[in-house]
Amino acid sequence: MTMLDIKIELTTKPKEKPAPDELGFGHYFTDHMFVLDYTEGIGWHDGRIVPYQPLSLDPSAMIFHYGQSVFEGLKAYVTVNNEALLFRADRNFKRLNNSNARLCIPEIDEQYALEALKQLVSIDREWIPSAPGTSLYIRPFIIATEPNLGVHPSKNYQFIIIMSPSGSYYKEGINPVKIMVEEQFVRAVKGGTGEAKTGGNYASALKGQQIADKEGYSQTLWLDGKENKYVEEVGSMNIFFKINGTVITPALNGSILPGITRDSMIQVLKSKQIPVEERRISIDEVVEAAHQGTLEEVFGTGTAAVISPVGELKYLDEKIIINNGEIGEVSQMLYDTLTGIQNGKIEDTFGWTIRL
Amino acid sequence: MTMLDIKIELTTKPKEKPAPDELGFGHYFTDHMFVLDYTEGIGWHDGRIVPYQPLSLDPSAMIFHYGQSVFEGLKAYVTVNNEALLFRADRNFKRLNNSNARLCIPEIDEQYALEALKQLVSIDREWIPSAPGTSLYIRPFIIATEPNLGVHPSKNYQFIIIMSPSGSYYKEGINPVKIMVEEQFVRAVKGGTGEAKTGGNYASALKGQQIADKEGYSQTLWLDGKENKYVEEVGSMNIFFKINGTVITPALNGSILPGITRDSMIQVLKSKQIPVEERRISIDEVVEAAHQGTLEEVFGTGTAAVISPVGELKYLDEKIIINNGEIGEVSQMLYDTLTGIQNGKIEDTFGWTIRL
């Protein structure tokens, strides 16, 4: 794909921006969106920024039938110095291409996508909320649009970026969550689509989430699909355990999403000389550590919450309380460091921030 | 859900019908479609038959992001006596509800759906092609339409039925296909969504299909996701092996699609006193039978092809030729019986046909 011009059509009816305390997550959308078409034989073409508007698709468009789709999630922030920045956006487009490869979707030009995103954010710059903890959530996604019921990779796609001003995930300080280990249902398996960011993984996970909800737990802890023994992810986040001073997170094995926040956490831990291991960890090892009193902290990581400390873990009939149900020291440090880099209070020595 | 009236808006611009030899599969669509909305707190409502038209959805509609969708596939036929009939449509809507349960989609009223389908087919009755081997392929599907990026079951859905006149799957007699066992990628695993008819399963399977294509094979034979040892499905069909006079098909284990054609084949076999077993069968057992000369026939079953005989099976570095690459006696008998019931040449003693 060659570097294409991006046509820009600005809205004539700018929407009213919601109040900062009404934002929530993923409810409101900015005035513009980016769209890029793919046509077999032509490639990606007609990149454009247009007013946010409905998609019109034939009912036989393949996205409605065979789930061929990928997406990303990242954020833009306003710093304390009123600068707008993106966080590791290059990594998101790299991962999008990894997902594309698994889902048989043609790859995008990562540099072009980043350039398009920068232009889009610049145009909707005033939509980035500035209250503490708020941000502009960005959702790039690709859908199969060929109007055909045959089961094969689509010949047409749309790559779209929409953006949603989002509220603080933690309105009254960080509240640890209660999670339960899912025993019946499986999110992903080696050889499946677990390491790709594709709709089917999330659809598959809804049932476990529903069971957790009913039992009063806010997230599901997923075990591997082969042996139902090794820890994979929690909800739609990666998971970390601090056991006896060492932070352990499941190694990327093909069925775990390679989280960008996960990677950032590992780098921060290393920079602070806190021992960190990426390896296979069984649920039995976690329970055993809890029994021995060495399970010091548990936390999930992801773009939305940055960190989600786990205060209670249910496995079979046992309920394990972690760190008295409070956020741990390392979790708090990681949260403060990452959000500090994102809001410009802490110098970015990692080269993660992209200024607009 | 109570029995609702179905509003009917007929097209003012009927489309030209394609020539029978140009039909192919899933390319052309009839003049009308059925649409039913779901709104949380209200339930399914506003059932209507309208001119075939694009769907207009917010870019944040959940179907584009989290893959919450289910579908069905069935056919309407014109018999040799010029009657229109549906084949086991009640089973399709029952299975749709089973898929709904796995995907956290509210259940539909199966009787109402069948009634809606009958009305739709009656209105587009002239779109059912009548040339030998042709039929009207029917695609009911449900998509999550809530405009929200939070990961949770959608609060809004659309249940839609579209219909596509389809050509003969076998234009020049039944040609056996070549299939290869996939070793790296996995379609589904116990605890996942394998037994539901949902987009993610098909998206996940594209990669294996692409590999098979490159090696000159037309379908992928999927093994189980836990041990990569037991046969599950072939392509998007169920699979049967005739070994030493007995027909064996993998038992429904939670990760295999409960095919309606599969069930029909089992019933036909039983009615003909041909031994048939639903049980776990390893790929090693199949290869062993081939080596011993007792692997007599292999065939896939599904709505599109009815039967797809397998002439060659590749596993690891071995290529196994089945029945000299020709369709077997039992395969031919099953094909003739099922298509005979569908086109009215054979009396339906099973109660499978639904006359309009």
XYZ file of C-alpha atoms in Angstrom:
712
model
C 0.000 0.000 0.000
C 1.305 3.396 -0.864
C 0.887 6.388 1.388
C -2.489 7.805 0.455
C -3.949 11.203 0.962
C -6.645 11.343 3.574
C -9.704 13.254 2.454
C -11.354 15.256 5.177
C -15.037 16.135 5.376
C -15.816 18.077 8.524
C -19.180 17.883 10.237
C -21.580 20.774 9.817
C -23.464 19.735 12.955
C -20.985 19.330 15.828
C -22.536 17.439 18.729
C -22.762 18.755 22.263
C -20.076 17.262 24.487
C -21.302 15.292 27.503
C -20.466 16.478 31.034
C -17.273 14.834 32.432
C -19.161 13.001 35.182
C -21.625 11.507 32.708
C -19.074 9.968 30.381
C -19.032 6.338 31.493
C -17.345 4.005 28.976
C -18.091 3.651 25.273
C -21.430 5.502 25.303
C -20.586 8.762 23.535
C -18.729 9.236 20.290
C -16.849 12.181 18.824
C -17.845 14.212 15.760
C -15.684 12.340 13.248
C -14.519 8.888 12.242
C -11.829 7.509 9.930
C -12.789 5.042 7.187
C -10.572 3.074 4.784
C -11.923 0.583 2.240
C -10.367 -2.637 0.985
C -11.258 -4.139 -2.369
C -9.673 -7.335 -3.657
C -7.373 -6.515 -6.554
C -7.072 -2.865 -5.513
C -5.987 -3.054 -1.898
C -6.741 -0.520 0.811
C -8.042 2.708 -0.675
C -10.058 5.893 -0.152
C -8.897 6.778 3.343
C -11.143 9.533 4.660
C -12.178 11.363 7.789
C -15.936 11.946 7.742
C -18.684 12.963 10.182
C -19.552 10.129 12.612
C -22.356 8.282 10.874
C -24.112 4.910 10.586
C -22.632 2.152 8.428
C -24.877 0.924 5.648
C -24.198 -2.736 4.851
C -25.944 -5.412 2.840
C -27.644 -7.971 5.138
C -25.407 -10.611 3.531
C -22.206 -8.726 4.473
C -19.882 -11.367 5.882
C -19.378 -9.627 9.258
C -22.995 -10.495 10.117
C -22.459 -14.206 9.447
C -18.888 -15.429 9.793
C -17.352 -13.134 12.385
C -14.327 -12.060 10.361
C -13.296 -9.002 12.358
C -10.443 -7.589 14.425
C -10.144 -4.569 16.656
C -7.887 -2.548 18.915
C -8.351 -0.365 21.977
C -6.112 2.514 23.016
C -6.368 5.972 24.498
C -5.490 9.590 23.935
C -4.806 11.770 26.978
C -4.483 15.426 27.800
C -1.459 15.998 30.011
C -1.225 18.372 32.956
C 0.531 20.735 30.508
C -2.477 20.567 28.178
C -0.656 18.533 25.553
C -2.525 15.762 23.728
C -0.750 12.432 23.514
C -1.273 8.883 22.382
C 0.097 5.946 24.375
C 2.020 3.264 22.440
C -0.316 3.546 19.446
C 2.337 2.026 17.163
C 2.070 -1.203 19.156
C -1.685 -1.304 18.666
C -1.421 -1.183 14.880
C 1.323 -3.815 14.973
C -0.943 -6.060 17.033
C -3.851 -5.319 14.697
C -1.766 -6.755 11.877
C -0.991 -9.847 13.952
C -4.728 -10.285 14.469
C -5.280 -9.707 10.745
C -2.885 -12.550 9.912
C -4.811 -15.009 12.105
C -8.184 -13.915 10.715
C -7.050 -13.932 7.045
C -7.605 -10.156 6.753
C -5.154 -8.224 4.540
C -2.585 -6.293 6.509
C -2.745 -2.549 6.917
C 0.107 -0.051 6.592
C 0.888 0.630 10.254
C 2.534 4.002 9.592
C -0.414 5.138 7.510
C -2.893 4.027 10.188
C -0.950 5.929 12.849
C -0.898 9.030 10.664
C -4.647 8.740 10.070
C -5.262 8.359 13.793
C -3.140 11.435 14.588
C -5.152 13.491 12.114
C -8.452 12.194 13.490
C -7.477 12.941 17.099
C -6.242 16.390 16.096
C -9.567 17.195 14.438
C -11.529 16.006 17.486
C -8.917 17.347 19.930
C -11.538 19.117 22.040
C -13.261 15.792 22.678
C -10.337 14.564 24.815
C -11.668 15.045 28.341
C -9.238 16.592 30.816
C -10.690 15.749 34.236
C -8.432 13.433 36.299
C -8.723 9.824 35.173
C -10.653 10.619 32.012
C -9.380 9.971 28.490
C -10.422 9.550 24.889
C -10.909 5.844 24.188
C -9.993 4.970 20.597
C -11.423 1.954 18.788
C -9.852 0.950 15.463
C -11.639 -2.057 13.908
C -11.848 -3.975 10.651
C -14.951 -5.779 9.402
C -15.577 -8.106 6.440
C -18.101 -6.441 4.142
C -18.378 -8.684 1.064
C -22.072 -9.413 0.415
C -21.780 -13.191 0.048
C -22.804 -16.224 2.096
C -19.967 -18.489 0.953
C -17.535 -19.365 3.758
C -14.210 -17.878 2.673
C -12.081 -14.830 3.521
C -14.003 -11.730 2.469
C -12.966 -9.839 -0.647
C -13.958 -6.477 0.845
C -13.293 -4.865 4.217
C -13.678 -1.575 6.033
C -11.082 -0.301 8.495
C -12.747 2.243 10.775
C -11.598 4.301 13.757
C -14.170 5.681 16.180
C -13.437 7.530 19.416
C -15.312 7.796 22.702
C -14.608 10.224 25.563
C -14.484 8.020 28.644
C -14.847 8.697 32.349
C -12.558 7.736 35.171
C -12.631 3.980 35.662
C -12.195 4.528 39.388
C -14.436 7.319 40.607
C -13.763 6.868 44.305
C -10.258 5.445 44.420
C -9.252 2.030 43.176
C -11.637 -0.654 44.377
C -10.328 -4.210 44.205
C -12.605 -6.597 42.327
C -13.820 -10.124 43.120
C -13.082 -12.699 40.439
C -13.977 -16.375 40.051
C -12.274 -19.195 38.194
C -14.433 -20.536 35.368
C -14.533 -24.327 35.312
C -17.112 -25.199 32.648
C -16.641 -22.748 29.816
C -13.466 -21.954 27.908
C -12.408 -18.668 26.323
C -9.680 -19.901 23.968
C -7.351 -22.795 23.240
C -3.909 -23.213 21.700
C -4.362 -23.184 17.915
C -7.513 -21.069 18.238
C -7.893 -17.282 18.088
C -7.024 -16.444 21.722
C -4.022 -14.260 20.918
C -5.918 -12.309 18.259
C -8.167 -9.413 19.179
C -11.253 -10.676 17.364
C -14.959 -10.570 18.168
C -15.386 -14.320 18.589
C -13.171 -14.414 21.703
C -15.368 -11.841 23.394
C -18.622 -13.501 22.302
C -17.329 -16.810 23.648
C -16.469 -15.216 27.006
C -19.905 -13.679 27.642
C -21.354 -16.871 29.127
C -18.651 -17.211 31.785
C -19.038 -13.537 32.585
C -22.788 -14.023 33.027
C -22.186 -16.891 35.463
C -19.702 -14.783 37.434
C -22.176 -11.880 37.561
C -24.879 -14.136 38.998
C -22.574 -15.305 41.763
C -21.602 -11.747 42.639
C -18.179 -11.754 40.971
C -17.193 -8.998 38.573
C -14.733 -10.935 36.404
C -13.982 -14.443 35.192
C -10.521 -15.969 35.564
C -9.966 -18.164 32.509
C -7.884 -21.334 32.593
C -6.311 -22.940 29.521
C -8.599 -24.895 27.190
C -6.508 -28.062 27.012
C -5.961 -29.006 30.645
C -8.188 -26.514 32.494
C -5.254 -26.051 34.805
C -3.087 -23.098 33.804
C -4.090 -19.470 34.296
C -4.642 -17.480 31.094
C -6.519 -14.180 31.492
C -9.052 -12.469 33.710
C -12.122 -10.994 32.032
C -10.685 -9.077 29.120
C -7.438 -8.288 30.943
C -4.090 -9.955 31.517
C -3.374 -11.167 35.047
C -0.416 -10.848 37.425
C 0.309 -12.574 40.748
C 2.838 -11.326 43.302
C 4.045 -14.376 45.179
C 6.768 -14.087 47.800
C 8.152 -10.871 46.298
C 8.141 -12.034 42.669
C 5.566 -10.844 40.155
C 4.419 -13.669 37.848
C 2.267 -13.387 34.743
C 1.320 -16.204 32.326
C 3.747 -16.407 29.391
C 2.288 -15.649 25.975
C 1.432 -19.110 24.679
C -0.769 -18.489 21.661
C -4.093 -18.389 23.467
C -3.429 -15.315 25.638
C -3.868 -11.778 24.357
C -0.473 -10.013 24.229
C -1.630 -6.984 26.201
C 0.194 -3.710 25.628
C -0.513 -2.633 29.212
C 0.826 -6.076 30.249
C 4.045 -5.358 28.386
C 4.272 -1.867 29.893
C 3.834 -3.269 33.420
C 6.620 -5.797 32.864
C 8.945 -3.031 31.685
C 8.096 -0.794 34.653
C 8.663 -3.685 37.080
C 12.068 -4.411 35.526
C 13.033 -0.744 35.665
C 12.239 -0.769 39.408
C 14.253 -3.965 39.952
C 11.181 -5.872 41.060
C 11.559 -9.554 40.066
C 9.103 -10.418 37.309
C 8.576 -13.739 35.559
C 6.622 -14.619 32.425
C 5.895 -18.314 32.731
C 3.212 -20.944 32.928
C 1.411 -20.753 36.271
C -1.240 -23.234 37.399
C -4.264 -22.295 39.460
C -3.017 -24.857 42.007
C 0.208 -22.891 42.458
C -1.830 -19.746 43.134
C -4.048 -21.503 45.678
C -1.030 -23.131 47.320
C 0.666 -19.726 47.661
C -2.500 -18.342 49.259
C -2.517 -21.211 51.767
C 1.132 -20.575 52.607
C 0.523 -16.872 53.008
C 2.826 -15.898 50.123
C 0.151 -14.689 47.663
C 0.722 -10.999 48.240
C -1.035 -9.269 45.346
C -3.170 -10.151 42.324
C -4.087 -7.673 39.587
C -5.436 -7.491 36.062
C -4.064 -5.088 33.457
C -5.714 -3.547 30.421
C -6.239 -0.299 28.552
C -9.584 0.546 30.139
C -8.694 0.274 33.846
C -4.873 0.283 33.576
C -4.845 -1.883 36.720
C -7.645 -3.784 38.379
C -6.524 -5.163 41.738
C -8.128 -8.455 42.770
C -9.378 -8.543 46.372
C -11.051 -11.955 46.264
C -10.501 -15.049 44.164
C -12.988 -17.945 44.090
C -11.854 -21.379 42.926
C -14.101 -24.398 43.324
C -15.658 -23.889 46.758
C -12.833 -21.831 48.188
C -12.808 -18.072 48.534
C -9.345 -16.565 48.843
C -9.023 -13.043 50.220
C -5.939 -11.235 48.864
C -4.113 -8.502 50.786
C -7.165 -8.013 53.039
C -9.172 -7.050 49.971
C -7.084 -3.916 49.474
C -4.850 -2.708 46.652
C -1.238 -3.779 47.141
C 1.899 -1.637 47.093
C 3.195 -2.878 43.762
C -0.233 -2.525 42.124
C -0.494 1.051 43.376
C 3.030 1.854 42.163
C 2.317 0.438 38.709
C -0.948 2.372 38.464
C 0.694 5.619 39.583
C 3.627 5.169 37.212
C 1.606 4.356 34.111
C -1.090 6.999 34.667
C 1.668 9.463 35.609
C 3.386 8.907 32.263
C 0.027 9.196 30.514
C -0.935 12.466 32.172
C 2.549 13.924 31.917
C 3.290 14.077 35.638
C 6.050 11.505 35.284
C 8.754 11.730 32.639
C 8.385 9.070 29.932
C 11.785 7.369 29.968
C 10.387 4.447 27.942
C 9.515 6.349 24.763
C 5.876 5.300 24.975
C 4.106 8.593 24.460
C 3.366 10.047 21.036
C 2.704 13.782 21.107
C 0.294 15.243 18.582
C -43.184 -13.414 23.585
C -46.732 -13.310 22.346
C -47.707 -14.145 18.797
C -47.282 -10.878 16.932
C -48.743 -9.733 13.681
C -46.272 -9.539 10.868
C -46.481 -6.309 8.918
C -45.852 -6.699 5.226
C -44.426 -4.055 2.931
C -44.042 -5.393 -0.598
C -41.351 -4.134 -2.938
C -42.325 -1.747 -5.680
C -39.210 -2.660 -7.648
C -39.015 -6.436 -8.024
C -35.541 -7.542 -9.131
C -34.839 -9.597 -12.203
C -34.245 -13.236 -11.341
C -30.869 -14.666 -12.330
C -30.636 -17.510 -14.853
C -30.591 -20.979 -13.214
C -27.044 -21.717 -14.413
C -25.708 -18.438 -12.985
C -26.957 -18.924 -9.449
C -23.894 -20.207 -7.620
C -24.201 -20.031 -3.828
C -25.151 -17.014 -1.721
C -24.666 -14.370 -4.431
C -28.240 -13.333 -5.246
C -30.993 -12.426 -2.825
C -34.766 -12.398 -3.136
C -37.022 -9.335 -3.142
C -37.921 -9.447 0.544
C -36.496 -10.059 3.996
C -37.944 -10.607 7.470
C -36.843 -8.384 10.359
C -37.648 -8.623 14.089
C -36.226 -6.256 16.700
C -35.276 -6.943 20.310
C -35.171 -4.220 22.919
C -34.286 -4.909 26.538
C -37.382 -4.501 28.712
C -39.709 -4.936 25.742
C -38.604 -8.225 24.196
C -38.846 -9.172 20.538
C -41.114 -6.797 18.664
C -42.117 -5.263 15.332
C -41.872 -8.356 13.138
C -42.057 -7.258 9.525
C -41.476 -8.387 5.968
C -39.891 -5.573 3.971
C -38.091 -5.108 0.657
C -34.520 -6.507 0.768
C -32.418 -3.543 1.829
C -29.159 -2.530 3.541
C -28.901 -2.498 7.319
C -28.003 0.850 8.842
C -26.070 0.406 12.085
C -24.063 2.682 14.347
C -20.312 2.000 13.985
C -20.299 1.135 17.701
C -22.984 -1.575 17.238
C -21.708 -4.555 19.197
C -21.777 -6.967 16.240
C -18.834 -5.055 14.749
C -16.724 -5.496 17.893
C -17.628 -8.459 20.070
C -18.987 -11.042 17.633
C -22.273 -11.699 19.430
C -24.177 -13.391 16.613
C -25.843 -16.665 15.661
C -27.209 -18.000 12.410
C -28.917 -20.894 10.681
C -28.925 -22.356 7.192
C -31.760 -24.290 5.599
C -33.476 -24.666 2.249
C -36.819 -24.417 0.496
C -37.425 -26.703 -2.483
C -39.887 -27.004 -5.312
C -40.967 -30.606 -5.691
C -41.521 -32.459 -8.955
C -45.240 -31.761 -8.354
C -44.497 -28.048 -8.159
C -45.155 -27.821 -4.443
C -42.958 -25.609 -2.273
C -41.597 -27.176 0.877
C -39.224 -26.515 3.740
C -36.979 -29.258 5.136
C -36.926 -29.664 8.951
C -37.168 -25.907 9.506
C -38.485 -26.482 13.041
C -35.144 -28.067 13.939
C -33.262 -25.048 12.666
C -35.122 -22.657 14.940
C -34.672 -25.039 17.876
C -30.928 -25.103 17.196
C -30.922 -21.312 16.801
C -32.216 -21.087 20.365
C -29.506 -23.474 21.572
C -26.952 -21.182 19.932
C -28.678 -18.177 21.503
C -28.283 -19.719 24.973
C -24.513 -20.146 24.504
C -24.086 -16.614 23.130
C -26.285 -14.946 25.805
C -28.829 -13.848 23.171
C -32.508 -13.856 24.237
C -34.444 -16.804 22.866
C -36.884 -16.450 20.023
C -40.357 -17.962 19.757
C -39.694 -20.921 17.458
C -43.301 -21.213 16.280
C -43.438 -17.541 15.453
C -40.150 -17.713 13.558
C -41.400 -20.674 11.525
C -44.626 -18.807 10.743
C -42.650 -15.730 9.671
C -40.428 -17.872 7.449
C -43.431 -19.529 5.807
C -44.917 -16.115 5.019
C -41.618 -14.855 3.643
C -41.108 -17.904 1.417
C -44.709 -17.662 0.187
C -44.208 -14.022 -0.790
C -40.976 -14.829 -2.646
C -42.287 -18.197 -3.849
C -41.245 -17.493 -7.449
C -37.644 -17.133 -6.338
C -37.387 -20.855 -5.516
C -35.503 -22.236 -8.498
C -36.857 -25.445 -9.947
C -34.007 -26.848 -12.035
C -32.651 -30.166 -10.725
C -30.369 -29.679 -7.728
C -31.278 -26.023 -7.234
C -33.006 -24.658 -4.142
C -33.698 -21.516 -2.164
C -31.068 -21.189 0.542
C -32.477 -19.526 3.669
C -30.311 -17.648 6.169
C -31.883 -16.661 9.502
C -29.423 -14.723 11.693
C -29.329 -12.609 14.837
C -26.883 -9.761 15.467
C -26.161 -7.608 18.522
C -26.988 -3.997 17.678
C -26.542 -2.018 20.896
C -24.315 1.000 20.170
C -21.901 0.529 23.088
C -18.262 -0.515 23.482
C -18.668 -2.094 26.935
C -18.123 -5.869 26.910
C -21.470 -7.335 27.986
C -24.441 -9.044 26.324
C -26.108 -6.527 24.017
C -29.380 -4.901 25.050
C -30.637 -4.765 21.455
C -30.693 -7.325 18.631
C -32.071 -7.842 15.163
C -33.325 -11.215 13.958
C -33.279 -11.225 10.163
C -34.097 -13.805 7.488
C -32.674 -13.401 3.986
C -32.998 -15.879 1.124
C -30.750 -16.719 -1.805
C -31.636 -18.852 -4.844
C -28.794 -21.338 -5.117
C -27.471 -23.487 -7.924
C -26.794 -27.178 -7.955
C -23.836 -27.982 -5.734
C -22.875 -30.742 -8.126
C -23.136 -29.571 -11.708
C -21.593 -32.622 -13.306
C -22.390 -35.431 -10.902
C -21.006 -35.755 -7.406
C -17.265 -35.198 -7.332
C -15.452 -36.497 -4.255
C -13.300 -33.893 -2.497
C -9.781 -34.018 -1.105
C -9.449 -33.072 2.557
C -6.487 -32.643 4.890
C -6.159 -32.989 8.641
C -5.252 -29.707 10.288
C -2.511 -30.075 12.869
C -1.639 -26.528 13.922
C -4.893 -24.621 14.137
C -7.975 -25.517 16.113
C -11.622 -24.777 15.283
C -13.211 -25.313 18.682
C -12.688 -26.884 22.095
C -14.932 -28.385 24.777
C -16.344 -25.496 26.823
C -16.044 -23.152 23.829
C -18.638 -22.294 21.186
C -18.131 -25.266 18.821
C -21.661 -26.594 19.125
C -23.224 -23.166 18.562
C -23.700 -21.780 15.062
C -21.905 -18.495 15.655
C -19.646 -16.342 13.504
C -16.511 -16.814 15.624
C -16.283 -20.539 14.781
C -16.228 -19.756 11.083
C -13.751 -16.884 11.456
C -11.475 -19.174 13.460
C -11.627 -21.871 10.758
C -10.613 -19.606 7.850
C -6.883 -20.002 8.514
C -6.945 -23.793 8.330
C -9.040 -23.577 5.198
C -6.485 -21.201 3.661
C -3.686 -23.672 4.402
C -5.686 -26.534 2.874
C -6.393 -24.422 -0.229
C -2.686 -23.745 -0.722
C -1.895 -27.444 -0.573
C -4.620 -28.269 -3.084
C -7.172 -29.610 -0.613
C -10.728 -28.339 -0.620
C -11.591 -28.897 3.036
C -9.990 -29.093 6.464
C -10.578 -32.050 8.769
C -10.617 -30.686 12.313
C -9.395 -32.642 15.305
C -10.441 -31.921 18.911
C -8.806 -28.938 20.628
C -7.715 -30.752 23.791
C -5.750 -33.729 22.523
C -5.538 -33.044 18.761
C -6.463 -36.670 18.349
C -10.197 -37.171 17.870
C -12.044 -36.291 14.678
C -14.578 -33.469 14.996
C -15.790 -31.949 11.708
C -14.695 -31.391 8.145
C -14.861 -27.847 6.786
C -18.274 -26.652 7.846
C -19.814 -30.116 7.628
C -20.144 -33.166 9.871
C -18.120 -36.228 8.915
C -18.912 -39.943 8.575
C -16.622 -42.959 8.083
C -17.783 -46.349 6.802
C -15.407 -48.890 8.279
C -15.954 -52.586 7.709
C -19.670 -52.155 7.025
C -20.413 -49.862 9.969
C -20.962 -46.120 9.537
C -19.304 -44.104 12.319
C -19.695 -40.398 13.044
C -18.196 -38.451 15.960
C -20.632 -38.243 18.894
C -21.863 -34.757 19.777
C -19.474 -33.735 22.527
C -20.047 -30.012 22.962
C -17.555 -28.814 20.376
C -19.184 -30.361 17.278
C -22.067 -28.700 15.459
C -25.212 -30.847 15.817
C -25.938 -30.961 12.097
C -29.532 -31.443 10.992
C -28.358 -33.225 7.828
C -26.140 -35.335 10.124
C -29.214 -36.324 12.143
C -31.201 -37.045 8.972
C -28.424 -39.304 7.646
C -28.343 -41.267 10.899
C -32.106 -41.789 10.738
C -31.965 -42.883 7.085
C -29.142 -45.328 7.850
C -31.111 -46.825 10.754
C -34.229 -47.139 8.581
C -32.160 -49.108 6.043
C -30.712 -51.378 8.757
C -27.184 -50.128 8.067
C -25.178 -50.231 11.308
C -24.419 -46.686 12.475
C -22.494 -45.550 15.538
C -22.162 -42.122 17.129
C -18.964 -42.304 19.139
C -15.524 -40.850 19.644
C -13.234 -41.781 16.763
C -9.531 -40.964 16.617
C -7.675 -40.064 13.461
C -5.399 -43.013 14.242
C -8.363 -45.394 14.026
C -9.251 -43.965 10.618
C -5.679 -44.307 9.332
C -5.420 -47.828 10.776
C -8.637 -48.830 8.987
C -7.243 -47.437 5.741
C -4.067 -49.500 6.189
C -6.127 -52.620 6.826
C -8.315 -51.965 3.804
C -11.508 -51.556 5.851
C -12.010 -47.802 5.341
C -14.742 -48.097 2.736
C -16.298 -44.654 2.518
C -15.819 -41.171 3.993
C -18.293 -38.341 3.533
C -19.230 -34.946 4.920
C -22.839 -33.858 5.432
C -24.381 -30.407 5.478
C -27.249 -28.334 4.159
C -25.365 -26.881 1.192
C -24.044 -30.080 -0.444
C -26.219 -32.651 1.365
C -23.318 -35.087 0.991
C -19.715 -34.431 0.086
C -17.867 -37.712 -0.524
C -14.187 -37.677 0.412
C -11.880 -39.233 -2.173
C -8.560 -38.395 -0.531
C -7.530 -37.767 3.055
C -4.135 -36.299 3.972
C -2.752 -36.805 7.487
C 0.824 -35.841 8.324
C 2.767 -36.982 5.269
C 0.374 -39.709 4.235
C -2.224 -39.475 1.499
C -5.042 -41.961 1.791
C -7.173 -42.680 -1.264
C -10.716 -43.730 -0.347
C -12.831 -46.008 -2.550
C -10.568 -45.278 -5.530
C -11.538 -41.632 -5.268
C -15.133 -42.375 -6.173
C -18.421 -41.912 -4.348
C -19.398 -45.017 -2.354
C -22.651 -46.961 -2.418
C -23.884 -45.799 0.974
C -22.996 -42.163 0.203
C -24.903 -42.360 -3.059
C -27.908 -43.994 -1.382
C -27.985 -41.302 1.337
C -27.735 -38.530 -1.253
C -30.494 -40.032 -3.403
C -32.765 -40.614 -0.408
C -32.422 -37.149 1.088
C -32.663 -35.240 -2.180
C -35.516 -37.533 -3.226
C -37.480 -36.576 -0.109
C -36.631 -32.934 -0.741
C -37.785 -32.925 -4.366
C -40.828 -35.090 -3.703
C -39.719 -38.140 -5.680
C -39.509 -40.227 -2.519
C -42.260 -40.328 0.089
C -41.306 -38.582 3.329
C -41.897 -41.292 5.932
C -39.905 -39.296 8.504
C -42.204 -36.261 8.710
C -39.378 -33.913 7.739
C -41.026 -31.839 5.028
C -43.131 -28.785 5.764
C -45.468 -27.860 2.906
C -46.304 -24.211 2.397
